Short mmCIF file of C-alpha atoms and ligand atoms in Angstrom, two decimals:
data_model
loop_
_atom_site.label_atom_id
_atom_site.label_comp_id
_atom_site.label_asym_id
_atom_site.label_seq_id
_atom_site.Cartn_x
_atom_site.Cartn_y
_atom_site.Cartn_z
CA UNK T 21 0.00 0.00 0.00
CA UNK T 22 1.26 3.46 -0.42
CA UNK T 23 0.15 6.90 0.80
CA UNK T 24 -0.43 8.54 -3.15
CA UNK T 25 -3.25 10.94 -1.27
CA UNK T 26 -0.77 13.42 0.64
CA UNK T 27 -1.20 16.42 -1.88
CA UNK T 28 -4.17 18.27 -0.22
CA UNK T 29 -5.04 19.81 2.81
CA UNK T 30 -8.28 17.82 2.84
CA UNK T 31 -5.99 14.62 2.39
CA UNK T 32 -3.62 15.31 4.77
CA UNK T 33 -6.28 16.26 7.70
CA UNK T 34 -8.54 13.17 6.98
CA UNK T 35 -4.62 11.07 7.09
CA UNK T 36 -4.57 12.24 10.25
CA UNK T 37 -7.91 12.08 11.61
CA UNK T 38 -7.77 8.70 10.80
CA UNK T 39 -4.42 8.46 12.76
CA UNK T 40 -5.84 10.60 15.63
CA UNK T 41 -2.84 12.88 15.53
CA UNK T 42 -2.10 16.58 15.81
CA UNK T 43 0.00 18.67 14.05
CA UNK T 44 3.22 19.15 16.38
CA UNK T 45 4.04 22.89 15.94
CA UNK T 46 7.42 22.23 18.73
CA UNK T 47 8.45 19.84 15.70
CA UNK T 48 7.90 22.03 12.99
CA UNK T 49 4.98 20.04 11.49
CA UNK T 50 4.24 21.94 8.46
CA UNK T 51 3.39 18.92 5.45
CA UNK T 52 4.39 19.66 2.58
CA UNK T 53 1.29 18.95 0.03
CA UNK T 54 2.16 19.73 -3.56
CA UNK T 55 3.53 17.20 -5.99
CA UNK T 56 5.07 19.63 -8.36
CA UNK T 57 7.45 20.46 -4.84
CA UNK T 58 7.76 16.45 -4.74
CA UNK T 59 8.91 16.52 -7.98
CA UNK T 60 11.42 19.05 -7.86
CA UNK T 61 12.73 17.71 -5.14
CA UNK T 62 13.43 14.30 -6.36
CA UNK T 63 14.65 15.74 -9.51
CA UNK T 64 17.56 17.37 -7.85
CA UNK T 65 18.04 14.19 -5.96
CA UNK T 66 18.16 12.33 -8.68
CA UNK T 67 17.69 8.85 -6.89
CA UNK T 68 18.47 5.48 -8.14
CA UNK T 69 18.70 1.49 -7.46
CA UNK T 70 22.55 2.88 -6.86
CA UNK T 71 21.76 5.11 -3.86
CA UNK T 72 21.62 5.15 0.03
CA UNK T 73 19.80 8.00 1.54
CA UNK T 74 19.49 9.21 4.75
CA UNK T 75 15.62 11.32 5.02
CA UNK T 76 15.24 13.29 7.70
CA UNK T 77 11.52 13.89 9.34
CA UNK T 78 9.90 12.19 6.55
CA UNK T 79 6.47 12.92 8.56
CA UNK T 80 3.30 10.68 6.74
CA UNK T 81 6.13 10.23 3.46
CA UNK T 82 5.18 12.49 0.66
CA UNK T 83 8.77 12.11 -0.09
CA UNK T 84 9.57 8.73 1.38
CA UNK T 85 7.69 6.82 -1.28
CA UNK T 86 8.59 8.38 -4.00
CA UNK T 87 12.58 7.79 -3.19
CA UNK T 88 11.62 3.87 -1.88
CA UNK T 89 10.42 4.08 -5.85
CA UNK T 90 13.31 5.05 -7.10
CA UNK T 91 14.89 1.85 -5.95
CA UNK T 92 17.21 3.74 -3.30
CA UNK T 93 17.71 2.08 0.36
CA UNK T 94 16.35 4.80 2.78
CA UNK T 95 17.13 5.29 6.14
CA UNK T 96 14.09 7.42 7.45
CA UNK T 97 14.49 9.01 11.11
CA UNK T 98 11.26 10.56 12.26
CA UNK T 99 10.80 11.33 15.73
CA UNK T 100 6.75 11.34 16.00
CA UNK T 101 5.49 7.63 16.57
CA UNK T 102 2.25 8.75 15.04
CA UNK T 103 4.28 9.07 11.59
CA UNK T 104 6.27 6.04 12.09
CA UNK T 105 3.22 4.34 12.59
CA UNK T 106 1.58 5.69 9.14
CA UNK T 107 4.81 5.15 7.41
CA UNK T 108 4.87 1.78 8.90
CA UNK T 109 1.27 0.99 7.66
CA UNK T 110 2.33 2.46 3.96
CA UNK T 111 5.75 1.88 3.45
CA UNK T 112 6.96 -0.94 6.12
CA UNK T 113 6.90 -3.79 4.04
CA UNK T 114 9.61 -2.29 1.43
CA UNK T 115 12.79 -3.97 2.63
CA UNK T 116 14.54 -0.97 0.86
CA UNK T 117 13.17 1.23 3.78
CA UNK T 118 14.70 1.63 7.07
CA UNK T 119 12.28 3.41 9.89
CA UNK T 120 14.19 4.91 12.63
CA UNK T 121 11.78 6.37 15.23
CA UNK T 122 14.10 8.91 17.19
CA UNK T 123 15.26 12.33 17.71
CA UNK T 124 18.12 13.22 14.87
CA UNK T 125 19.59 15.05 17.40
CA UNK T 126 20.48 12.29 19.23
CA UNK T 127 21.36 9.88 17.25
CA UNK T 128 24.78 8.95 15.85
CA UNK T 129 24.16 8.66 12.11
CA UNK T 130 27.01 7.07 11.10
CA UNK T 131 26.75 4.42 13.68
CA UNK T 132 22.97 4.00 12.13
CA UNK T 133 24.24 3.63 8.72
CA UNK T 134 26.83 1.11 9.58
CA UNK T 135 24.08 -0.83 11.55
CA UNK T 136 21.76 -1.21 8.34
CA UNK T 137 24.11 -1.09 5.67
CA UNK T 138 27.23 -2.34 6.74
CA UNK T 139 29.69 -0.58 4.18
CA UNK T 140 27.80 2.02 2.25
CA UNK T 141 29.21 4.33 -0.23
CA UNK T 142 28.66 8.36 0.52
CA UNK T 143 24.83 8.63 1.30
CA UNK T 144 22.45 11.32 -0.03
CA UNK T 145 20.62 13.41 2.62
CA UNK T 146 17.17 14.49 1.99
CA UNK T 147 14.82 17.03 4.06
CA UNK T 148 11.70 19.47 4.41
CA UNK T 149 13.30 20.55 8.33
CA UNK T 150 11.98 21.19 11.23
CA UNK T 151 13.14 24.37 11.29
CA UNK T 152 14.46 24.54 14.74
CA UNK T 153 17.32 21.88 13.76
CA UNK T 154 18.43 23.34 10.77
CA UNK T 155 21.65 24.59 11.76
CA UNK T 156 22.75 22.24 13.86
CA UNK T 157 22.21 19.73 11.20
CA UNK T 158 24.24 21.98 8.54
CA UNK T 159 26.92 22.29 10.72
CA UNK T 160 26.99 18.37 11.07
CA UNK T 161 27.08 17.73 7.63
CA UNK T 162 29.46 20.48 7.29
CA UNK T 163 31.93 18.65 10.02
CA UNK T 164 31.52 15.68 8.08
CA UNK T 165 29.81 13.49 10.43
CA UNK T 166 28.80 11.05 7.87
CA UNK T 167 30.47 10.68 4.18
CA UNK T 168 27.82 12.73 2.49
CA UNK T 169 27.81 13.45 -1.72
CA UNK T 170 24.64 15.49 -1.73
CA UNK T 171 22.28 17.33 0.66
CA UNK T 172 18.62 18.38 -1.46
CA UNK T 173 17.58 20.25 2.16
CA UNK T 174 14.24 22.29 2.47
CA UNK T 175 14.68 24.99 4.89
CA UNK T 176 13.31 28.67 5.78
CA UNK T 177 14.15 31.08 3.59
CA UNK T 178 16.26 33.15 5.39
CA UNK T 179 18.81 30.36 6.36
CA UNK T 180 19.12 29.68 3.07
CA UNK T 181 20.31 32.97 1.90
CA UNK T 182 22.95 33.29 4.53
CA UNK T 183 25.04 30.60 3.45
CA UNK T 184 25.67 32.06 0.44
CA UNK T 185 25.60 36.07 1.89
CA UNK T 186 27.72 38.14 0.17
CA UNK T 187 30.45 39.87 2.22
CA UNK T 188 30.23 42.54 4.60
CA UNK T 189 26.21 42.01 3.96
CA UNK T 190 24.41 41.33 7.26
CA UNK T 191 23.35 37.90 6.57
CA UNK T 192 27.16 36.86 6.60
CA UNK T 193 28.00 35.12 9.66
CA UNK T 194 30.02 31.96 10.59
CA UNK T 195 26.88 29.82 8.59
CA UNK T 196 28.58 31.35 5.72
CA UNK T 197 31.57 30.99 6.34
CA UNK T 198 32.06 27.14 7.08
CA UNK T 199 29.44 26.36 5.00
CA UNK T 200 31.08 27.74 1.81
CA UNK T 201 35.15 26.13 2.98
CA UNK T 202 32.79 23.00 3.28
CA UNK T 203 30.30 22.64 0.59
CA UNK T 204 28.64 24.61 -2.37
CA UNK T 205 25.55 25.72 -3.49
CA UNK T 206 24.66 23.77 -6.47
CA UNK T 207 20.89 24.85 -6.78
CA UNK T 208 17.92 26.47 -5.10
CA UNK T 209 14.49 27.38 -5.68
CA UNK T 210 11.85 29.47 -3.17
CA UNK T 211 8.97 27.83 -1.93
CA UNK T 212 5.54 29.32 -0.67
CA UNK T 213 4.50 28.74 2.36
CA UNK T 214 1.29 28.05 1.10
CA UNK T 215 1.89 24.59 -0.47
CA UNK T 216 2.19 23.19 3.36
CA UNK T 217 -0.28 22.11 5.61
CA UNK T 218 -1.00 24.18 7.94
CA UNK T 219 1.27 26.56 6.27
CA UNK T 220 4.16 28.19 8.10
CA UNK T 221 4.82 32.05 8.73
CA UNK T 222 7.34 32.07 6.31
CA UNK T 223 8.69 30.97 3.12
CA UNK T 224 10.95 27.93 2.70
CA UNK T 225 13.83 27.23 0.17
CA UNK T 226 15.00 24.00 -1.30
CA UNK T 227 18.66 24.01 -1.74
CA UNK T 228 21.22 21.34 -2.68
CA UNK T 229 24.57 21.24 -1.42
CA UNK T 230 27.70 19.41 -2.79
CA UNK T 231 30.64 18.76 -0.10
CA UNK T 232 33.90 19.99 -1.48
CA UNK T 233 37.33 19.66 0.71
CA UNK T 234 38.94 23.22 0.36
CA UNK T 235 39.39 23.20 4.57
CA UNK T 236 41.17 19.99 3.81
CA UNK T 237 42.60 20.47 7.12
CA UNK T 238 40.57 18.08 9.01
CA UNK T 239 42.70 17.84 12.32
CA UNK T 240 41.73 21.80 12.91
CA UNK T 241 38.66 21.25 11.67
CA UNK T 242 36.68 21.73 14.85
CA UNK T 243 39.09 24.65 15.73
CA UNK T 244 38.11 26.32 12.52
CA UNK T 245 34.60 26.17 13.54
CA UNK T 246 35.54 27.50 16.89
CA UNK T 247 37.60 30.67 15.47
CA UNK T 248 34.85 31.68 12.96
CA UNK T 249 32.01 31.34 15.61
CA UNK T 250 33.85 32.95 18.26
CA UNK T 251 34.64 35.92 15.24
CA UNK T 252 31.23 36.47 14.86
CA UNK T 253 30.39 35.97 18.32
CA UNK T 254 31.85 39.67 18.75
CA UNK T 255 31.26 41.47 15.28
CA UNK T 256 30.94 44.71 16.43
CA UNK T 257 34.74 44.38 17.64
CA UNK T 258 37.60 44.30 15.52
CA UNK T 259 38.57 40.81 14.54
CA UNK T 260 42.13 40.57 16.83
CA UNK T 261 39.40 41.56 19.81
CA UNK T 262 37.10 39.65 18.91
CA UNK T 263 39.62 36.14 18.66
CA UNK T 264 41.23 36.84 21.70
CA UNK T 265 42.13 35.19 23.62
CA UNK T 266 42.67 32.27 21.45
CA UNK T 267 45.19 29.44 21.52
CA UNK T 268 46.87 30.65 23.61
CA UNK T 269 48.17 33.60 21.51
CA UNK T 270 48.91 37.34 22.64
CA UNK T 271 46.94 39.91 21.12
CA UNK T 272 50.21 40.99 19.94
CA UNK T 273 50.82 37.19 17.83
CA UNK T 274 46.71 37.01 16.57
CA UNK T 275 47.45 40.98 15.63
CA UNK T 276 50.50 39.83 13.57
CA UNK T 277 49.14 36.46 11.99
CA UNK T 278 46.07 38.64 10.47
CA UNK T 279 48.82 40.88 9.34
CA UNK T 280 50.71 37.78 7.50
CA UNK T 281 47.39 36.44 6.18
CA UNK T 282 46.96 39.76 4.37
CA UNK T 283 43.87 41.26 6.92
CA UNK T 284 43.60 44.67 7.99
CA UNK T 285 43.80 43.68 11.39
CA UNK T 286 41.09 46.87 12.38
CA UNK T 287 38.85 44.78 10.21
CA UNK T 288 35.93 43.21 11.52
CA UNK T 289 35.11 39.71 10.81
CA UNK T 290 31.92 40.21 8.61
CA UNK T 291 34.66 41.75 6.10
CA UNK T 292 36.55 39.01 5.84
CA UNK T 293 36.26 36.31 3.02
CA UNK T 294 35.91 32.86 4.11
CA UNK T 295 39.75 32.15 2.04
CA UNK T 296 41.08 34.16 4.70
CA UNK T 297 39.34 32.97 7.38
CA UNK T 298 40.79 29.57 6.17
CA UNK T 299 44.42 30.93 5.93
CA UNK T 300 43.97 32.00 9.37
CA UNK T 301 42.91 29.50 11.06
CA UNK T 302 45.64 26.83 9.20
CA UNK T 303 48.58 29.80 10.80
CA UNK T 304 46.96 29.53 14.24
CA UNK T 305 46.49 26.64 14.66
CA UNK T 306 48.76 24.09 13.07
CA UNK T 307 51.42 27.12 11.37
CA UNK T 308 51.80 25.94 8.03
CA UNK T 309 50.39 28.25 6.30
N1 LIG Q 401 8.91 15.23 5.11
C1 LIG Q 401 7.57 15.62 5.46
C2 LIG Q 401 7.03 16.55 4.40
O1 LIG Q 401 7.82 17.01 3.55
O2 LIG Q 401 5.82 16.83 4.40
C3 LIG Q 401 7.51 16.28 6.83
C4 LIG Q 401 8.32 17.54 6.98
S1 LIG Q 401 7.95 18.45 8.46
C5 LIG Q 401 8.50 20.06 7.97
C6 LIG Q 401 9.26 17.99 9.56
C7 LIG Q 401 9.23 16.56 10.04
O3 LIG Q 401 10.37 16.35 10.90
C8 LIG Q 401 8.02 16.18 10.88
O4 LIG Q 401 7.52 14.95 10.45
C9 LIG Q 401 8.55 16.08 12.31
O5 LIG Q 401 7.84 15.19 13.11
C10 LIG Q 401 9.98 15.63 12.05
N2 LIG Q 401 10.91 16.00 13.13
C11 LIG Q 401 10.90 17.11 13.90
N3 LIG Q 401 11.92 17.13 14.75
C12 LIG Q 401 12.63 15.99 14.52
C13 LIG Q 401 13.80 15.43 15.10
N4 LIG Q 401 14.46 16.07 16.07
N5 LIG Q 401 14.26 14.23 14.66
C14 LIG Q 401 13.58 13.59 13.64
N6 LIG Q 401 12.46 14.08 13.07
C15 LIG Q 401 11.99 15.26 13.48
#
């Protein structure tokens, strides 16, 4: 059996009525309900018979059939029983599916991947978010958590835009920064809020992301992430203020490496690019340069 009859409000309610369940605004239960979405969606995707995916809140599975279709093994992780239970009743019996009910949050993905699949080639990741994870799941991704080839996320609007901010604009932040030294933008298209059930206060945005390894530092990795948020922490300071104290350097050593990187050290960090956030972080921390 599968759950064709998601792409109406009227469907969606009586799916739920039937269920007896609510929609959870604390996790961001907006449905999405319009198969040209679905489409676009699995178009940039672009799932086959060769793929492992990882979905994330697949609520009642608009999405989740459609990439079970495809012939892809899917690793679902919803944390509402109530949708576990109507993805169970639709979609269970496909052995290419893999229910998790849990909080993503919480749950070591990797670990999860090696437990169903064993050895599995870089997986595909695949949301509409809850909103209220949405960065902590970027930076995840970004920190490479799991070996990930492409990310087709849906995700407010705003969010979106700051990771690819221009400079000195006031959507730049550290989103932008370690989300461009870890992956690109391939694609991205607005969505209304009105194709979701019950629709959201704002507009969402589906964008796909490709990992690319220009960090290539990994052993600073986590420090890199630490200097840029810590830069932005204090943006209204200059950007030798606003790092120190860090690693154990004087204000007179972070003053000198901004210097050597080719900074301004008066600047502040929404004027730097992320290149040079990169350079500095590679002369802090492990001086090579
Ligand atoms: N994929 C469905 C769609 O496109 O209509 C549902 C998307 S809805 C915006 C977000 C989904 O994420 C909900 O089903 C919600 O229950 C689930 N969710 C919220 N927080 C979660 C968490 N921490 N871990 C796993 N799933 C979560």
């Amino acid at each position: 059996m599968e759950n064709k009859e998601l792409a109406s409000p009227r469907e969606i309610k009586k799916l739920l009525q039937t269920y007896n369940l609510a929609c959870h605004k604390k996790w961001g239960q907006n449905f999405l309900i319009d198969r040209n979405i679905v489409n676009k969606i699995l178009q940039e995707v672009g799932a086959g018979p060769e793929d492992y995916i990882i979905e994330i809140g697949p609520g009642p599975g608009i999405l989740t059939g459609p990439l079970v279709d495809s012939g892809a093994k899917v690793l679902a992780v919803e944390i509402d029983h109530g949708m576990v239970k109507i993805l169970n009743d639709f979609l269970g019996t496909n052995e290419r599916l893999c229910l998790v009910q849990s909080d993503v949050q919480k749950v070591n993905l990797s670990q999860l991947c090696c437990f169903y699949w064993g050895n599995f080639p870089p997986v595909k990741i695949v949301a509409n978010l809850p909103y209220y994870i949405t960065s902590s799941l970027l930076y995840r991704l970004f920190s490479r958590e799991i070996p990930w080839e492409k990310a087709v996320l849906m995700m407010q609007k705003e969010v979106a835009q700051r990771l690819t901010a221009p400079v000195s604009s006031p959507d730049y932040g550290a989103l932008t920064v370690i989300g461009s030294c870890s992956a690109s933008v391939t694609s991205g298209f607005v969505v209304s809020r009105s194709v979701f059930y019950p629709p959201p206060k704002v507009d969402s945005m589906v964008i796909t992301l490709e990992p690319r390894g220009f960090v290539n530092y990994p052993e600073v990795e986590k420090d890199f992430f630490e200097l840029v948020k810590r830069a932005f922490a204090k943006r209204r300071k200059n950007i030798v203020n606003a790092l120190h104290p860090l690693a154990g350097k004087s204000k007179e050593e972070l003053k000198e490496t901004v210097k050597y990187v080719g900074v301004d050290p008066g600047k502040r960090a929404e004027e730097l690019t992320a290149e040079e956030f990169a350079k500095l972080s590679r002369l802090i921390y492990n001086e090579k340069g």
